[in-house]
Short mmCIF file of C-alpha atoms in Angstrom, two decimals:
data_model
loop_
_atom_site.label_atom_id
_atom_site.label_comp_id
_atom_site.label_asym_id
_atom_site.label_seq_id
_atom_site.Cartn_x
_atom_site.Cartn_y
_atom_site.Cartn_z
CA MET A 1 -14.49 -20.57 8.39
CA GLU A 2 -17.29 -19.03 10.42
CA VAL A 3 -16.71 -15.56 11.80
CA ALA A 4 -19.02 -13.16 13.57
CA SER A 5 -20.93 -10.52 11.64
CA LEU A 6 -18.90 -7.73 10.09
CA GLU A 7 -20.52 -5.19 12.39
CA LYS A 8 -19.65 -7.21 15.48
CA ILE A 9 -16.06 -7.64 14.36
CA SER A 10 -15.67 -3.99 13.41
CA ASP A 11 -17.12 -2.85 16.75
CA LYS A 12 -14.95 -5.24 18.75
CA PHE A 13 -11.68 -4.25 17.12
CA GLY A 14 -12.42 -0.64 16.25
CA ILE A 15 -12.38 -1.11 12.48
CA LYS A 16 -14.15 1.85 10.91
CA LEU A 17 -16.62 0.24 8.52
CA CYS A 18 -17.57 2.90 6.02
CA GLU A 19 -20.88 2.85 4.21
CA ARG A 20 -19.80 1.80 0.78
CA LYS A 21 -20.51 4.18 -2.06
CA ILE A 22 -19.45 2.27 -5.14
CA VAL A 23 -18.27 4.61 -7.85
CA PHE A 24 -16.88 1.97 -10.23
CA GLU A 25 -17.29 -1.76 -10.73
CA SER A 26 -15.33 -4.13 -12.95
CA GLY A 27 -16.33 -7.46 -14.39
CA LYS A 28 -13.90 -9.34 -12.14
CA GLU A 29 -15.46 -8.67 -8.74
CA GLY A 30 -13.47 -5.49 -8.45
CA VAL A 31 -14.95 -2.31 -7.02
CA LEU A 32 -13.74 1.16 -6.24
CA ALA A 33 -15.66 2.89 -3.47
CA SER A 34 -15.64 6.43 -2.11
CA ILE A 35 -15.32 6.56 1.67
CA ASP A 36 -15.58 9.36 4.21
CA LEU A 37 -12.38 10.16 6.07
CA PRO A 38 -11.53 13.33 8.02
CA LEU A 39 -9.48 14.64 5.09
CA ASN A 40 -9.58 17.63 2.78
CA ALA A 41 -9.40 15.14 -0.06
CA GLU A 42 -11.43 12.53 -1.87
CA ALA A 43 -10.59 9.08 -0.56
CA PHE A 44 -11.29 5.76 -2.26
CA VAL A 45 -10.76 2.10 -1.45
CA VAL A 46 -10.12 -0.26 -4.36
CA HIS A 47 -11.06 -3.88 -3.67
CA THR A 48 -10.36 -6.98 -5.74
CA PRO A 49 -9.95 -10.58 -4.59
CA GLU A 50 -6.31 -10.37 -5.67
CA GLY A 51 -5.68 -7.15 -3.74
CA SER A 52 -7.26 -8.71 -0.68
CA SER A 53 -4.89 -11.67 -0.97
CA VAL A 54 -1.81 -9.47 -1.32
CA ALA A 55 -2.83 -7.44 1.75
CA SER A 56 -3.61 -10.55 3.81
CA LYS A 57 -0.91 -12.98 2.70
CA PRO A 58 2.73 -11.90 3.02
CA GLU A 59 3.73 -15.12 1.25
CA ILE A 60 2.55 -13.67 -2.06
CA VAL A 61 5.83 -12.52 -3.61
CA GLY A 62 7.72 -12.43 -6.89
CA ARG A 63 5.88 -13.48 -10.06
CA GLU A 64 2.76 -14.29 -8.08
CA LEU A 65 2.76 -10.77 -6.64
CA ASP A 66 3.09 -9.25 -10.13
CA SER A 67 0.10 -11.24 -11.39
CA ALA A 68 -2.06 -10.39 -8.37
CA ILE A 69 -1.30 -6.71 -7.86
CA ILE A 70 -2.05 -5.78 -11.47
CA GLU A 71 -5.76 -6.43 -10.84
CA PRO A 72 -6.49 -3.56 -8.39
CA ALA A 73 -4.29 -1.39 -10.61
CA ARG A 74 -6.48 -2.24 -13.62
CA VAL A 75 -9.66 -1.39 -11.72
CA THR A 76 -8.08 1.92 -10.71
CA ALA A 77 -6.90 2.68 -14.25
CA SER A 78 -10.38 1.96 -15.67
CA PHE A 79 -11.91 4.26 -13.06
CA LEU A 80 -9.41 7.02 -13.87
CA LYS A 81 -10.20 6.64 -17.57
CA GLN A 82 -13.74 7.72 -16.73
CA ARG A 83 -12.79 10.24 -14.04
CA LEU A 84 -10.14 11.95 -16.16
CA GLU A 85 -12.14 12.00 -19.37
CA GLY A 86 -10.31 14.07 -21.95
CA VAL A 87 -6.96 13.75 -20.18
CA GLU A 88 -4.42 11.79 -22.19
CA ASP A 89 -1.10 12.82 -20.71
CA ILE A 90 -0.14 11.89 -17.18
CA VAL A 91 3.03 12.68 -15.24
CA PHE A 92 3.77 9.53 -13.26
CA LEU A 93 6.06 9.91 -10.27
CA HIS A 94 7.88 6.73 -9.28
CA VAL A 95 9.15 6.80 -5.71
CA LEU A 96 12.01 4.32 -5.89
CA ARG A 97 12.49 1.51 -5.27
CA GLY A 98 9.07 -0.02 -4.78
CA SER A 99 6.80 2.06 -7.01
CA GLN A 100 6.91 -0.09 -10.13
CA GLY A 101 5.80 -3.08 -8.08
CA TYR A 102 2.30 -1.58 -7.86
CA ARG A 103 2.04 -1.86 -11.67
CA LEU A 104 -0.26 1.12 -11.95
CA ASP A 105 1.89 2.55 -14.74
CA VAL A 106 1.36 -0.67 -16.71
CA ALA A 107 -2.40 -0.58 -16.11
CA LEU A 108 -2.66 3.08 -17.14
CA ARG A 109 -0.92 2.37 -20.44
CA GLU A 110 -3.26 -0.56 -21.00
CA ALA A 111 -6.15 1.88 -20.48
CA GLY A 112 -4.78 4.18 -23.19
CA PHE A 113 -3.01 6.90 -21.21
CA GLU A 114 0.24 8.47 -22.35
CA ILE A 115 2.64 8.57 -19.41
CA ARG A 116 5.66 10.74 -18.77
CA GLU A 117 7.66 8.98 -16.08
CA GLU A 118 9.73 10.74 -13.44
CA PHE A 119 11.86 8.94 -10.86
CA VAL A 120 12.90 10.02 -7.37
CA ARG A 121 14.69 7.95 -4.77
CA VAL A 122 14.57 9.08 -1.15
CA VAL A 123 17.17 7.77 1.28
CA TYR A 124 17.53 8.15 5.03
CA GLU A 125 20.55 9.38 6.95
CA GLY A 126 21.18 8.41 10.53
CA THR A 127 21.14 5.31 12.68
CA GLY A 128 17.44 5.19 13.44
CA GLU A 129 15.50 1.94 13.33
CA LYS A 130 13.03 1.87 10.40
CA HIS A 131 13.63 5.59 9.71
CA LEU A 132 12.32 6.67 13.14
CA ASP A 133 15.40 8.69 13.99
CA SER A 134 16.67 9.27 10.46
CA SER A 135 16.29 12.23 8.15
CA PRO A 136 15.02 11.82 4.58
CA ARG A 137 16.93 13.31 1.69
CA ILE A 138 16.86 12.96 -2.07
CA GLY A 139 19.24 10.22 -3.13
CA ARG A 140 18.70 10.15 -6.89
CA VAL A 141 16.52 11.99 -9.39
CA LEU A 142 15.74 11.08 -13.00
CA PHE A 143 13.52 13.76 -14.48
CA GLY A 144 12.48 14.13 -18.09
CA GLU A 145 11.60 17.37 -19.81
CA LEU A 146 8.64 18.71 -17.87
CA SER A 147 6.76 21.12 -20.08
CA GLY A 148 3.30 22.41 -20.82
CA LYS A 149 0.69 23.86 -18.55
CA GLU A 150 -1.91 21.95 -16.57
CA LYS A 151 -1.01 18.35 -15.82
CA VAL A 152 -2.35 15.43 -13.82
CA LEU A 153 0.14 13.88 -11.41
CA VAL A 154 -0.09 10.20 -10.45
CA VAL A 155 2.03 8.55 -7.76
CA ALA A 156 2.25 4.90 -6.73
CA ASP A 157 3.84 4.47 -3.32
CA THR A 158 3.51 2.89 0.11
CA VAL A 159 2.46 5.72 2.43
CA ALA A 160 3.00 4.97 6.11
CA THR A 161 4.08 8.24 7.78
CA GLY A 162 4.20 10.00 4.42
CA ARG A 163 7.72 11.33 4.99
CA THR A 164 9.23 9.63 1.94
CA LEU A 165 6.46 10.68 -0.41
CA LEU A 166 6.44 14.26 0.84
CA GLU A 167 10.16 14.57 0.14
CA ALA A 168 9.72 13.17 -3.37
CA LEU A 169 6.72 15.41 -4.08
CA ARG A 170 8.54 18.47 -2.81
CA VAL A 171 11.41 18.14 -5.26
CA LEU A 172 9.16 17.35 -8.23
CA LEU A 173 6.73 20.19 -7.53
CA ASP A 174 9.56 22.69 -7.03
CA LEU A 175 10.98 21.73 -10.42
CA ALA A 176 7.53 21.87 -12.02
CA GLN A 177 6.99 25.36 -10.64
CA PHE A 178 10.36 26.46 -12.03
CA LYS A 179 9.41 25.00 -15.42
CA GLY A 180 6.00 26.63 -15.41
CA VAL A 181 4.15 23.32 -15.17
CA GLU A 182 0.97 23.44 -13.12
CA PHE A 183 -0.56 20.35 -11.49
CA LYS A 184 -4.26 20.72 -10.75
CA GLN A 185 -4.79 17.18 -9.48
CA ALA A 186 -2.62 14.56 -7.81
CA ILE A 187 -3.69 10.93 -7.51
CA VAL A 188 -1.87 8.88 -4.86
CA TYR A 189 -2.26 5.10 -5.09
CA GLY A 190 -0.95 2.18 -3.04
CA PHE A 191 -1.10 0.94 0.53
CA ILE A 192 -1.90 4.10 2.49
CA SER A 193 -2.30 4.67 6.23
CA GLU A 194 -4.81 7.13 7.64
CA ASN A 195 -1.91 9.03 9.19
CA GLY A 196 -0.06 9.22 5.87
CA ALA A 197 -3.23 10.20 4.01
CA THR A 198 -3.68 13.18 6.32
CA LYS A 199 -0.08 14.38 5.88
CA VAL A 200 -0.06 14.00 2.10
CA SER A 201 -3.45 15.61 1.52
CA GLU A 202 -2.53 18.59 3.70
CA PHE A 203 0.74 19.04 1.82
CA LEU A 204 -0.90 18.91 -1.61
CA GLU A 205 -3.67 21.26 -0.59
CA LYS A 206 -1.13 23.82 0.57
CA ARG A 207 0.50 23.57 -2.87
CA GLY A 208 -2.84 24.33 -4.51
CA ILE A 209 -3.31 20.78 -5.82
CA THR A 210 -6.49 18.75 -5.41
CA PRO A 211 -5.58 15.37 -3.87
CA PHE A 212 -7.26 12.06 -4.69
CA LEU A 213 -6.17 9.10 -2.55
CA ILE A 214 -6.83 5.52 -3.66
CA SER A 215 -5.80 2.84 -1.16
CA ILE A 216 -5.73 -0.90 -1.71
CA GLU A 217 -8.39 -2.67 0.43
CA ASN A 218 -8.36 -0.14 3.31
CA PHE A 219 -6.81 2.97 4.76
CA SER A 220 -4.73 1.24 7.39
CA ALA A 221 -3.86 2.08 10.93
CA LEU A 222 -0.25 3.06 11.65
CA ALA A 223 1.52 1.33 14.52
CA SER A 224 3.57 3.24 17.09
CA ASN A 225 6.75 2.00 15.44
CA MET A 226 5.70 4.28 12.55
CA PHE A 227 6.17 1.44 10.08
CA ASP A 228 3.60 -1.37 10.40
CA MET A 229 0.31 -0.76 8.59
CA PRO A 230 -2.28 -3.25 9.93
CA LEU A 231 -5.93 -3.59 9.02
CA TYR A 232 -6.47 -4.14 12.75
CA GLY A 233 -4.67 -5.66 15.70
CA PRO A 234 -2.42 -4.86 18.64
CA ASP A 235 -0.25 -1.78 18.51
CA VAL A 236 3.45 -2.49 17.93
CA THR A 237 6.16 -0.25 19.33
CA ARG A 238 9.89 -0.50 18.74
CA ASP A 239 10.32 -3.18 21.38
CA LYS A 240 6.95 -4.69 22.33
CA ILE A 241 3.49 -5.72 21.23
CA GLN A 242 0.80 -3.85 23.18
CA VAL A 243 -2.01 -6.40 23.32
CA ASP A 244 -4.14 -4.10 25.47
CA LYS A 245 -4.07 -1.35 22.82
CA LEU A 246 -5.93 -2.19 19.62
CA ILE A 247 -5.57 -0.08 16.49
CA ALA A 248 -7.54 -0.33 13.26
CA GLY A 249 -8.07 1.33 9.91
CA SER A 250 -11.05 2.19 7.71
CA THR A 251 -12.53 0.05 4.96
CA ILE A 252 -15.70 -1.07 3.19
CA PRO A 253 -17.74 -4.19 4.08
CA LEU A 254 -16.76 -6.06 0.90
CA ALA A 255 -13.03 -5.67 1.57
CA LEU A 256 -13.34 -6.54 5.27
CA LYS A 257 -15.36 -9.66 4.50
CA SER A 258 -12.75 -10.75 1.96
CA MET A 259 -9.78 -10.22 4.32
CA LEU A 260 -11.09 -11.44 7.68
CA GLU A 261 -10.59 -15.15 7.13
CA HIS A 262 -7.02 -14.73 5.86
CA TYR A 263 -5.52 -11.72 7.64
CA PHE A 264 -3.80 -12.27 10.98
CA PRO A 265 -4.28 -9.34 13.40
CA GLY A 266 -1.38 -6.92 13.51
CA LEU A 267 0.47 -8.01 10.37
CA ASP A 268 1.89 -5.24 8.20
CA GLN A 269 -0.14 -5.39 4.98
CA PRO A 270 2.46 -4.19 2.46
CA GLY A 271 5.27 -5.83 4.41
CA ASP A 272 8.71 -4.94 3.08
CA TRP A 273 7.04 -3.93 -0.19
CA SER A 274 10.23 -3.45 -2.18
CA GLU A 275 11.61 -6.75 -0.96
CA ARG A 276 8.53 -8.69 -2.12
CA GLN A 277 9.54 -8.02 -5.74
CA CYS A 278 11.92 -9.88 -8.04
CA LEU A 279 13.49 -6.81 -9.64
CA LEU A 280 13.76 -3.26 -8.33
CA PHE A 281 14.82 -0.17 -10.26
CA ASN A 282 17.13 1.90 -8.07
CA GLY A 283 17.50 4.86 -10.41
CA THR A 284 20.45 3.58 -12.40
CA SER A 285 19.99 -0.19 -12.70
CA TYR A 286 17.90 -3.11 -11.55
CA GLU A 287 18.63 -5.11 -8.43
CA ARG A 288 17.06 -8.17 -6.87
CA GLY A 289 14.54 -7.79 -4.10
CA ARG A 290 15.46 -9.59 -0.90
CA ILE A 291 12.42 -11.82 -0.95
CA GLU A 292 13.93 -14.33 1.45
CA LYS A 293 14.43 -11.57 4.01
CA HIS A 294 10.82 -10.39 3.61
CA LEU A 295 9.53 -13.93 4.17
CA GLU A 296 11.75 -14.39 7.22
CA ASN A 297 10.64 -11.06 8.68
CA SER A 298 6.99 -11.92 8.03
CA MET A 299 7.34 -15.31 9.71
CA SER A 300 9.01 -13.70 12.72
CA ALA A 301 6.29 -11.04 12.94
CA LEU A 302 3.57 -13.70 12.66
CA GLU A 303 5.08 -15.87 15.39
CA ASN A 304 5.61 -12.92 17.72
CA LEU A 305 2.07 -11.65 17.22
CA TYR A 306 0.57 -15.10 17.77
CA SER A 307 2.59 -15.64 20.96
CA ALA A 308 1.50 -12.26 22.27
CA ILE A 309 -2.23 -12.48 21.57
CA LYS A 310 -3.16 -16.17 21.76
CA THR A 311 -4.09 -15.91 25.46
CA VAL A 312 -5.74 -12.48 25.54
CA ASP A 313 -9.50 -12.20 26.03
CA TRP A 314 -10.19 -10.80 22.55
CA PHE A 315 -8.48 -13.68 20.74
CA GLU A 316 -10.92 -15.94 18.88
CA ASN A 317 -10.53 -19.53 17.71
CA TRP A 318 -10.76 -18.66 14.04
CA MET A 319 -7.70 -16.42 14.45
CA GLY A 320 -5.74 -19.53 15.36
CA ARG A 321 -6.78 -21.10 12.08
CA VAL A 322 -5.68 -17.95 10.23
CA TYR A 323 -2.31 -18.20 12.01
CA GLN A 324 -1.87 -21.80 10.83
CA GLU A 325 -2.80 -20.82 7.27
CA ARG A 326 -0.30 -17.94 7.12
CA ARG A 327 2.43 -20.05 8.74
CA LYS A 328 1.88 -22.81 6.20
CA GLY A 329 1.84 -20.31 3.33
CA LEU A 330 5.09 -18.66 4.40
CA ARG A 331 6.84 -21.99 4.81
CA LYS A 332 5.73 -23.06 1.35
CA ALA A 333 6.90 -19.76 -0.17
CA MET A 334 10.33 -20.21 1.40
CA ARG A 335 10.76 -23.41 -0.62
CA LYS A 336 9.62 -22.00 -3.97
CA ASP A 337 11.54 -20.42 -6.83
CA TYR A 338 9.30 -17.36 -6.81
CA CYS A 339 11.24 -15.52 -9.54
CA ALA A 340 11.55 -18.34 -12.07
CA PRO A 341 10.57 -17.31 -15.62
CA GLU A 342 6.93 -18.00 -16.40
CA LEU A 343 6.46 -20.88 -18.84
#
């Protein structure tokens, strides 16, 4: 597929193309780059071909998701092995239910880290659609014996508005303070919006903790519905698609080049992250992810976006080919046994 130059595309759609400053490279085309964002925190984008596919293709679910998402996690773990030289023990905060699906805990153990796992589940009370009018509260906590002095905190989570993560961090840090445990650094990893990055970094800074944010492929935009996290595309409110209002995130040229030919404008990159997984730990037991529902929602979102933008002046022919590719991929995924045991 032929697309215009990266600069032309980024200018047209408002994608902030950051000058890449590679700080780590792996042997599998993976890179981790430092980027400049208006944050009081260090921000990094981790790019791998597999991470690009997960962000672009909502049809990647189940076992296929597990195999793909481990690759950006491994690049990140290898980088942290260098960055945290001399650090062996990590407190890993799982924000249930989707955290384990990022597989960063697995990658860190592979890299030789000792991990103390803590689990928090945040639930929402109220009748609001997609948490907009609901209030977060702690639903379940599984904490081990926090002890010792200075620690490094690592979190894997999807950070859209940041409300869920802030609630989970608040309860863990309050307990740590009570126990006399001091966190000097906090590393947040996953799909992260620019809005969420701002909220989380401000919160950690106020708690005296140096934040490091590592986002898969890009720091996304956040739609007006406060849920969808697109690379770029029309803004989406609760009840309409605003084709005359384009939003976009920040990324590096390598990641943008990898995603452009496969990502349909406006799609939520993580999707229903929890529901893309075969098994989810809810704090007491494992339950099945509603993969069928995620695929249905993704197909509906794709069709609605295509119908809304196919006649606007900024729509380009290659976007139609991306639409056909994603539609075909979702249909195929709906017919697969995506959680069958690997042979």
